[in-house]
PDB file of C-alpha atoms and ligand atoms in Angstrom:
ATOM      1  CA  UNK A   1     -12.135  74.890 -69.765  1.00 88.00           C
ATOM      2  CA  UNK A   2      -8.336  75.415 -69.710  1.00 96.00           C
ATOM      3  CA  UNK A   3      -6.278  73.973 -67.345  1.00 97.00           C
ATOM      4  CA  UNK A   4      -4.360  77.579 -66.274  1.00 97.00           C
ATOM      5  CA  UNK A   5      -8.429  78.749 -64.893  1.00 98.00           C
ATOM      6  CA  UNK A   6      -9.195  75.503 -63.174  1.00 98.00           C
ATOM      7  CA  UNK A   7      -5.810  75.828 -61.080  1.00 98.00           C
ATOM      8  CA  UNK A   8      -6.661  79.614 -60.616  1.00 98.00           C
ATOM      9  CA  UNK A   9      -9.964  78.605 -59.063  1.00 98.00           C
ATOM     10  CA  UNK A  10      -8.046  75.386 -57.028  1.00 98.00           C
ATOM     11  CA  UNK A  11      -5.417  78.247 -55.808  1.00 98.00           C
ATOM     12  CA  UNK A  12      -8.836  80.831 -54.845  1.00 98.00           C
ATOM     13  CA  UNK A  13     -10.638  77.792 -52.675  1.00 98.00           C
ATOM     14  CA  UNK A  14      -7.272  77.014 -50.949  1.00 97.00           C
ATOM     15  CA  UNK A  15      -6.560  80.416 -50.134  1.00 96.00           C
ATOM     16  CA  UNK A  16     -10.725  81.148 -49.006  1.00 97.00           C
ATOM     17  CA  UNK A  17      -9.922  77.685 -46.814  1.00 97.00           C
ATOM     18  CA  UNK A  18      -7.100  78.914 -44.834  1.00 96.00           C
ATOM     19  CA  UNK A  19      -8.791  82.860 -44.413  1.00 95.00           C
ATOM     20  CA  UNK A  20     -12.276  82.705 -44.656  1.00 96.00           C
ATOM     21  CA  UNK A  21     -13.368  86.074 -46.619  1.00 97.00           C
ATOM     22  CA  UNK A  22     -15.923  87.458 -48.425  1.00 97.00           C
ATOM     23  CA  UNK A  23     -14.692  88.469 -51.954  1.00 98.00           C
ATOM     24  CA  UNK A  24     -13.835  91.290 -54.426  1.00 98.00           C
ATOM     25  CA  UNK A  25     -13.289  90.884 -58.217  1.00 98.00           C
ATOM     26  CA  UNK A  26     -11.390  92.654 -60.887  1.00 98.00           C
ATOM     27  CA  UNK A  27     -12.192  90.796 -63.578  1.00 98.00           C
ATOM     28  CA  UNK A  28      -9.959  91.827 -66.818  1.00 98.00           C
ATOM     29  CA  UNK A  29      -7.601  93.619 -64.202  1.00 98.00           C
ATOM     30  CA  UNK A  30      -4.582  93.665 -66.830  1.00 98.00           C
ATOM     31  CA  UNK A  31      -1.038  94.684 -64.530  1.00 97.00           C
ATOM     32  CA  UNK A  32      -3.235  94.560 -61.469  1.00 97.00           C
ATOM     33  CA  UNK A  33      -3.139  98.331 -60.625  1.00 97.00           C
ATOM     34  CA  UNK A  34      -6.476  98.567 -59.632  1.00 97.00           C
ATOM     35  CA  UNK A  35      -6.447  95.361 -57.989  1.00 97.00           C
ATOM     36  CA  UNK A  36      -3.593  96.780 -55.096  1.00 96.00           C
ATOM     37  CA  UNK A  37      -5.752 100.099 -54.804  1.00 96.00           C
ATOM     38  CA  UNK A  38      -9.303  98.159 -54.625  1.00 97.00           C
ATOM     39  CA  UNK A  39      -7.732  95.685 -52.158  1.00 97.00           C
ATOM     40  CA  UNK A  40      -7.232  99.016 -49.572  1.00 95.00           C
ATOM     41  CA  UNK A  41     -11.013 100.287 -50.101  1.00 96.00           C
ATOM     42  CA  UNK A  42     -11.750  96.648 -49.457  1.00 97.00           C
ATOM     43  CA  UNK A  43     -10.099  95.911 -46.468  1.00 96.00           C
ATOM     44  CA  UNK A  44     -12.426  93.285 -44.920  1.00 97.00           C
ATOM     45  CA  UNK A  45     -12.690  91.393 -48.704  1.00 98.00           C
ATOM     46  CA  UNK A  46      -9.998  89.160 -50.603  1.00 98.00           C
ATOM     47  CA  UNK A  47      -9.986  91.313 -53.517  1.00 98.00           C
ATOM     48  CA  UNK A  48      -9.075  88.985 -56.824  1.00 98.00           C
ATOM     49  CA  UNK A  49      -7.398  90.558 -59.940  1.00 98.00           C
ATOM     50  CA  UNK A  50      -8.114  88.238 -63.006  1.00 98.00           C
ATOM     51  CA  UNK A  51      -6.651  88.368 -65.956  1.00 98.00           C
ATOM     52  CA  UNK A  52      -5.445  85.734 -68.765  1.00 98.00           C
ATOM     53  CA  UNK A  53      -2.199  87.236 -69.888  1.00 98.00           C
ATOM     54  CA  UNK A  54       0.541  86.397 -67.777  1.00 97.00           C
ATOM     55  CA  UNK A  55       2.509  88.869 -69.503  1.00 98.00           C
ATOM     56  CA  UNK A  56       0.093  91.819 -68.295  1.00 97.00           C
ATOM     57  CA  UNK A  57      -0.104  90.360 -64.511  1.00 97.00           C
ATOM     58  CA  UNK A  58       4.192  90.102 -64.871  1.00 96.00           C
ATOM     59  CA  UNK A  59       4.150  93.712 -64.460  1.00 96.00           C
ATOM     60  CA  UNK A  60       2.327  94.230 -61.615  1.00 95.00           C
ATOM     61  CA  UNK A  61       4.682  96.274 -59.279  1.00 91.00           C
ATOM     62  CA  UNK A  62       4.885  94.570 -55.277  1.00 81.00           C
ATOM     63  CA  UNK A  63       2.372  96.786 -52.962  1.00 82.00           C
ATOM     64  CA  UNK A  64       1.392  96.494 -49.208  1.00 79.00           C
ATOM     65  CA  UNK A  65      -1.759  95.059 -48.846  1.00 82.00           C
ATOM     66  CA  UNK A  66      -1.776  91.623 -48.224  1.00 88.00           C
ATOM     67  CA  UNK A  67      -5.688  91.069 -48.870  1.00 96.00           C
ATOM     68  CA  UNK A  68      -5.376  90.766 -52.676  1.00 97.00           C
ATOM     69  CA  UNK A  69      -4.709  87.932 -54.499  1.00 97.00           C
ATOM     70  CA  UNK A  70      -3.788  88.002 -58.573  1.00 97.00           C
ATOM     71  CA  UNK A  71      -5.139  84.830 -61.003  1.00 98.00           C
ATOM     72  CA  UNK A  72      -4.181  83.909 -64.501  1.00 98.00           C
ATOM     73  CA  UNK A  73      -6.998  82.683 -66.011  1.00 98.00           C
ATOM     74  CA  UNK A  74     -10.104  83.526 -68.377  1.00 98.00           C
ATOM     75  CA  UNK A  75     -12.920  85.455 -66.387  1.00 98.00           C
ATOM     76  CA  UNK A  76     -15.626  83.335 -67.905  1.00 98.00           C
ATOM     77  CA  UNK A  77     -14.195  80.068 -66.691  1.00 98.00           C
ATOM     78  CA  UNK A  78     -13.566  81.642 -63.327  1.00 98.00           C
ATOM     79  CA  UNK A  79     -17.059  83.124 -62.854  1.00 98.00           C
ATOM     80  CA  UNK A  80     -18.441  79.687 -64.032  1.00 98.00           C
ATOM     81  CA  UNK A  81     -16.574  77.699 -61.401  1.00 98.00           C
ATOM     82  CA  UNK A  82     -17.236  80.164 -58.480  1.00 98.00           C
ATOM     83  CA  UNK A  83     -20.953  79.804 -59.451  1.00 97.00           C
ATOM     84  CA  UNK A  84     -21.498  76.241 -60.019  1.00 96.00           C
ATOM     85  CA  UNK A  85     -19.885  76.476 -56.206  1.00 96.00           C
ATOM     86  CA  UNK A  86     -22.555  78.891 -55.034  1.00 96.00           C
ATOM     87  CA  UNK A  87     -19.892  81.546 -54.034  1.00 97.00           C
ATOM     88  CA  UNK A  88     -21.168  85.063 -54.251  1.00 96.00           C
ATOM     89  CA  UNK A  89     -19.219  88.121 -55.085  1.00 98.00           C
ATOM     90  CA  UNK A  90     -19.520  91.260 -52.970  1.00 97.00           C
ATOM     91  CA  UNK A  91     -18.194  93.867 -55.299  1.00 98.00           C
ATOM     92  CA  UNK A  92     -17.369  92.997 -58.816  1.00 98.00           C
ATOM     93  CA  UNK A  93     -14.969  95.673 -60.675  1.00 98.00           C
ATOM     94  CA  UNK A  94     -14.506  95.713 -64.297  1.00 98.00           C
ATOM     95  CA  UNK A  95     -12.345  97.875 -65.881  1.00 98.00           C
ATOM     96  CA  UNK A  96     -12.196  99.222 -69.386  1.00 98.00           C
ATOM     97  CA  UNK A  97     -12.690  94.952 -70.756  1.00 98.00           C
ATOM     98  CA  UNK A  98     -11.702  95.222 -74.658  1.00 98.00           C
ATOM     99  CA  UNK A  99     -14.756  97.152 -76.121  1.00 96.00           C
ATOM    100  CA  UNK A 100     -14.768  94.406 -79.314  1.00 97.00           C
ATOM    101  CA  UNK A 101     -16.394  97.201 -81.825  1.00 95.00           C
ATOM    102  CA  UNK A 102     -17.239  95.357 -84.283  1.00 97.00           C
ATOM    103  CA  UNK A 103     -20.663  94.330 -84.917  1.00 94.00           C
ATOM    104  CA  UNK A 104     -19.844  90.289 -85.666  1.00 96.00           C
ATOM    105  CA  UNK A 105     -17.568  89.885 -81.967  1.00 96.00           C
ATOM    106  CA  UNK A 106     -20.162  90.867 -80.122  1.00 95.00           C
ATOM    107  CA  UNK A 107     -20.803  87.586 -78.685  1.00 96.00           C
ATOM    108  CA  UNK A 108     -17.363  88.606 -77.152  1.00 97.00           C
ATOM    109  CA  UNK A 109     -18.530  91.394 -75.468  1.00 98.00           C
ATOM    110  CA  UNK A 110     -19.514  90.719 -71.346  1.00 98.00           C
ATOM    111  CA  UNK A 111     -23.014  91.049 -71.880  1.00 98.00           C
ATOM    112  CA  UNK A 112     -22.703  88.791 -75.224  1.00 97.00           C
ATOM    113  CA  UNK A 113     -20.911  86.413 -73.657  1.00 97.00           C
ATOM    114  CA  UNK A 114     -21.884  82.979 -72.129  1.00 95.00           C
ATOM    115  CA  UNK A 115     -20.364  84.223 -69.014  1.00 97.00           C
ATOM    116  CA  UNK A 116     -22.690  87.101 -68.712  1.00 97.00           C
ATOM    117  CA  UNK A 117     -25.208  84.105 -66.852  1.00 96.00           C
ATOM    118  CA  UNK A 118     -22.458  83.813 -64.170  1.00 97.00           C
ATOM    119  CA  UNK A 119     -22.248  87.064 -63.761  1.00 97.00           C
ATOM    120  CA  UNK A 120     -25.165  87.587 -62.683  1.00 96.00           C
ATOM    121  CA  UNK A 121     -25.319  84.671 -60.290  1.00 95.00           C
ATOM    122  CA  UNK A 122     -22.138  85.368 -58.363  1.00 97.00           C
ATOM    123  CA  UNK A 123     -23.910  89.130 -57.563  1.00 96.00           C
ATOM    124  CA  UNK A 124     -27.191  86.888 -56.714  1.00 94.00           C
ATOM    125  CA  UNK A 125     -24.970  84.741 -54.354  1.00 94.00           C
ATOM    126  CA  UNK A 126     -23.369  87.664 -52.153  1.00 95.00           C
ATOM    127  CA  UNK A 127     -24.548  88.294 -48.683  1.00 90.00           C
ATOM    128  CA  UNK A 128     -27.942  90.285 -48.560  1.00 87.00           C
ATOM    129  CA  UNK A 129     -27.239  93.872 -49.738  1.00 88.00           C
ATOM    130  CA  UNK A 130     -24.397  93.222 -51.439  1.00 93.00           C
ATOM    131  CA  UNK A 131     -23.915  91.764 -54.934  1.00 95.00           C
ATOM    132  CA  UNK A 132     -22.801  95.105 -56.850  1.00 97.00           C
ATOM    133  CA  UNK A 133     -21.580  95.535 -60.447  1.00 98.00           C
ATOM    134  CA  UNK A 134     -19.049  98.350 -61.929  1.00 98.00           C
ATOM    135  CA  UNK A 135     -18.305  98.109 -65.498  1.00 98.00           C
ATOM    136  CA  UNK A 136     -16.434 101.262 -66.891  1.00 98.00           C
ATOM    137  CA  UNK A 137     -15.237 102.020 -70.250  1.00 98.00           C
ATOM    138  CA  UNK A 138     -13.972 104.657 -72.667  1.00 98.00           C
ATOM    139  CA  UNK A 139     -16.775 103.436 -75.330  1.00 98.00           C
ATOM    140  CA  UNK A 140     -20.390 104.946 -73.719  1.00 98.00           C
ATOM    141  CA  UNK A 141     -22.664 102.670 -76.083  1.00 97.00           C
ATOM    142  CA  UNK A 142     -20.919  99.645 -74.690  1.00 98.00           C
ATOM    143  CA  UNK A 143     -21.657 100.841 -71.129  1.00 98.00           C
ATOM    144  CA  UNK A 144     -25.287 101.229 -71.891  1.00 98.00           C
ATOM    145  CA  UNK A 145     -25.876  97.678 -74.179  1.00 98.00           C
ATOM    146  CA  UNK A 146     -24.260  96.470 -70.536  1.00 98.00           C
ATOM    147  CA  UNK A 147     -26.760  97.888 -68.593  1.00 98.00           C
ATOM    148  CA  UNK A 148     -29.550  96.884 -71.051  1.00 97.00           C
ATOM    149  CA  UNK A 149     -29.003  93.864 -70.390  1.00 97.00           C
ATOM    150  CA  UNK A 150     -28.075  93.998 -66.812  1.00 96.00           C
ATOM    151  CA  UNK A 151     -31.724  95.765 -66.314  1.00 95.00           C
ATOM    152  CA  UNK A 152     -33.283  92.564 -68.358  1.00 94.00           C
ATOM    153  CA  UNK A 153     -31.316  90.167 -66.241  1.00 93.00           C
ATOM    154  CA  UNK A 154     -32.377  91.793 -63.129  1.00 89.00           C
ATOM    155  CA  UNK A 155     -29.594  93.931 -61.852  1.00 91.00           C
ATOM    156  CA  UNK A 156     -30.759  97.476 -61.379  1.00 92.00           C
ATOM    157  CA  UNK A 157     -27.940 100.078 -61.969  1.00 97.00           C
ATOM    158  CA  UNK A 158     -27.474 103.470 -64.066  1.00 97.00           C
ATOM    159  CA  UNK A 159     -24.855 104.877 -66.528  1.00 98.00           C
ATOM    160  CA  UNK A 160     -22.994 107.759 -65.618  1.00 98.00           C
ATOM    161  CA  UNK A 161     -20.251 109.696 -66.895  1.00 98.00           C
ATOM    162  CA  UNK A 162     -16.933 109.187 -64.600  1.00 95.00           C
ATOM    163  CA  UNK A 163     -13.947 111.549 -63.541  1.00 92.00           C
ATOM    164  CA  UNK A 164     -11.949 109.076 -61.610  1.00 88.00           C
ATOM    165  CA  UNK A 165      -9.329 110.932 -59.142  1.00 88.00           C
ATOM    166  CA  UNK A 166      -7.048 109.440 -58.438  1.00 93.00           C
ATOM    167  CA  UNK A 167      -7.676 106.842 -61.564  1.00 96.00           C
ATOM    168  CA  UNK A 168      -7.652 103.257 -60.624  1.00 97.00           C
ATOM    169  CA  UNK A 169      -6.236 101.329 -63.731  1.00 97.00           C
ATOM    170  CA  UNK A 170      -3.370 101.913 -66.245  1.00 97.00           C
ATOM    171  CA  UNK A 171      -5.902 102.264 -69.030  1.00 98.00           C
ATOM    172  CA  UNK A 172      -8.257 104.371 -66.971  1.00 98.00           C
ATOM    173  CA  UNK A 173      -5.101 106.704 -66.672  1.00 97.00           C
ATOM    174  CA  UNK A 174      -4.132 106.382 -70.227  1.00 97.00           C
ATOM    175  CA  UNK A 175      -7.524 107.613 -71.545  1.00 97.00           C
ATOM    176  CA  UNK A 176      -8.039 110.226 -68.521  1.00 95.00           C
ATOM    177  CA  UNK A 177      -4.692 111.790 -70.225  1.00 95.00           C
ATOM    178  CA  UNK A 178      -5.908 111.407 -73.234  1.00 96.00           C
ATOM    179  CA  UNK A 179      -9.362 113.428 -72.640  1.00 95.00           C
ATOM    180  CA  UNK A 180     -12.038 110.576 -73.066  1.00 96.00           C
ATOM    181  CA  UNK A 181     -14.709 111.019 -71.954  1.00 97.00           C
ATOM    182  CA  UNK A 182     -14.894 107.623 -69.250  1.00 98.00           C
ATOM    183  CA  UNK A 183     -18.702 105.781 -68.140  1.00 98.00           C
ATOM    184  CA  UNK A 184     -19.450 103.658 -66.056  1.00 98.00           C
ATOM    185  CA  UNK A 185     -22.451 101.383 -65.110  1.00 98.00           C
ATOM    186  CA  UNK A 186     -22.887 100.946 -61.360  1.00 98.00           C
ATOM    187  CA  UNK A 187     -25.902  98.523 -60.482  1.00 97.00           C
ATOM    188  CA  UNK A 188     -27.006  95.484 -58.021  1.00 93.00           C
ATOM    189  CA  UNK A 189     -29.396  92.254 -58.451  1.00 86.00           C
ATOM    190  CA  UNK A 190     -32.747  92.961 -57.258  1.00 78.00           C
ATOM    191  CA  UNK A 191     -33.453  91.231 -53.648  1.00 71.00           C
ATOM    192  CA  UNK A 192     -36.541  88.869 -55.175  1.00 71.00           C
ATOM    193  CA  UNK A 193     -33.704  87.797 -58.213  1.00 71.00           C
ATOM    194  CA  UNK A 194     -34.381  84.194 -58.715  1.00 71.00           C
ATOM    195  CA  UNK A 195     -31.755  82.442 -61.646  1.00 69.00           C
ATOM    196  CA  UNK A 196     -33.291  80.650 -64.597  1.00 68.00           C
ATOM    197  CA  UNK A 197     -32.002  77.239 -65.844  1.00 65.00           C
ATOM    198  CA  UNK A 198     -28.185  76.781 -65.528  1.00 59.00           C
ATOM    199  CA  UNK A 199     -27.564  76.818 -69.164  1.00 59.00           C
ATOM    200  CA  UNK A 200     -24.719  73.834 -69.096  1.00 57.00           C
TER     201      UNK A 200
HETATM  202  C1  LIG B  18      -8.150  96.910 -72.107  1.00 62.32           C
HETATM  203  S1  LIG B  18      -7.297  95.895 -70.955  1.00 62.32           S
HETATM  204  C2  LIG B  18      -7.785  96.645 -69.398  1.00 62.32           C
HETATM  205  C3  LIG B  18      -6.873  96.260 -68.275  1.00 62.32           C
HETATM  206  C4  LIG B  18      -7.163  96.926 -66.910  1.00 62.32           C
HETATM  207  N1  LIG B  18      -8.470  96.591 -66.403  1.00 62.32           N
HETATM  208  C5  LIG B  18      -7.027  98.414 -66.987  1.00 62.32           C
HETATM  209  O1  LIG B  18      -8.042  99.130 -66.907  1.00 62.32           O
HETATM  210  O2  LIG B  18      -5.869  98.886 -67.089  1.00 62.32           O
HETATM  211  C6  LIG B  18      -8.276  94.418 -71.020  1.00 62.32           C
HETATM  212  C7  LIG B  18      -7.665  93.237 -70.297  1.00 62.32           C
HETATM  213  O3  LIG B  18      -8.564  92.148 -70.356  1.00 62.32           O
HETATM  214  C8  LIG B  18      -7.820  90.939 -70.491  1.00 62.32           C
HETATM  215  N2  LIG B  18      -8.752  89.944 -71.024  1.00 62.32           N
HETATM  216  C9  LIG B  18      -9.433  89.982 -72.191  1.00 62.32           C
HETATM  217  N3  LIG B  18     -10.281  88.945 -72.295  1.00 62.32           N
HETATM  218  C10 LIG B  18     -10.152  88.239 -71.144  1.00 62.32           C
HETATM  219  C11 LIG B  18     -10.769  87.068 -70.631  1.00 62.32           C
HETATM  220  N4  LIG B  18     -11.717  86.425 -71.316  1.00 62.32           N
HETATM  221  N5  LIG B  18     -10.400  86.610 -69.412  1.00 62.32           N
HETATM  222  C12 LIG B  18      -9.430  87.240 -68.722  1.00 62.32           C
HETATM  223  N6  LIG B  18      -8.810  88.366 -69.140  1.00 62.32           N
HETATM  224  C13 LIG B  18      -9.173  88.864 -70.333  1.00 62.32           C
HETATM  225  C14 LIG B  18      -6.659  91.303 -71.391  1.00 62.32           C
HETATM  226  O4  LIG B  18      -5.567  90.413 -71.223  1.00 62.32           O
HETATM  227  C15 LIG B  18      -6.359  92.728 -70.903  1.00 62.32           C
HETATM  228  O5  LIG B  18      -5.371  92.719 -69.902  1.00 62.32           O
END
């Protein structure tokens, strides 16, 4: 695990120590966009922006809520760490992730990743109710292999075709412009979800 994620997570726990909140994650949140306008639907959260290039998060312009935090580090490690602690996630954004097309990355994909397991469990871990899931993306078989295996992992959801107004990322606005078509899968752990064997 690199050393940039761990101190992300050290900086998350220091900042949940001083103001007790329950949380918010943009996982892939690139500049951070949609972290500043999730953190104002979100009021009562601490709404985290993750990303690992520090060059994307550079650009994020200074906004006015103060209830949003933005980490450099790689989701996966993130999500790991927050689950091995048992924190849950109330709402957990993410926005147009790179779509990897090609058939041999797609062990790179979310749902093909190792992290996919801990994605899961930080839903499992929010407060009763909570525990939703938004993946959105310009590519619609991506969003549906997502919820394939969201429905086999236990999080219920559907796909649906989005028209975001106003849009809530840089690349959601770039392919809005564009004319792509945008989907999303919207979903949340069932209430009996139990986790199977931590896989290491
Ligand atoms: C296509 S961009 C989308 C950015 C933003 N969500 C948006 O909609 O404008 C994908 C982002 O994911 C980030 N990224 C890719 N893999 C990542 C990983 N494993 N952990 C953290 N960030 C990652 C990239 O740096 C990039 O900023």
């Amino acid at each position: 695990m690199a050393r940039h994620s761990v101190a992300a997570f050290e900086l998350l726990l220091a900042e949940l120590a001083q103001r007790p909140r329950p949380l918010v994650l943009d996982s892939f949140c690139g500049t951070g966009h949609s972290t500043a306008a999730l953190a104002g639907r979100h009021p009562g959260h601490l709404v985290v922006g993750i990303d690992k290039s520090s060059a994307r998060l550079e650009r994020h312009p200074a906004t006015s809520p103060d209830n949003y935090l933005l980490l450099r580090a790689d989701c996966e490690a993130l999500w790991q760490l927050l689950g091995r602690e048992q924190i849950g996630v109330d709402h957990h954004y993410m926005l147009y992730p790179n779509p990897w097309p090609k058939a041999k990355h797609l062990q790179r994909r979310v749902h093909g990743s190792a992290g996919f397991y801990w994605l899961v469990q930080l839903a499992a871990n929010a407060a009763v109710g909570e525990g939703r899931i938004e993946l959105r993306s310009n590519w619609q078989t991506y969003v549906e292999e997502f919820g394939i295996a969201m429905h086999l992992a236990g999080c219920r959801g559907i796909v649906t075709r989005v028209q975001p107004e106003p849009p809530l990322s840089l690349f959601e606005h770039k392919y809005r412009d564009s004319g792509h078509e945008l989907w999303a899968f919207t979903g949340k752990v069932v209430e009996s979800w139990r986790p199977p064997s931590d896989p290491g």
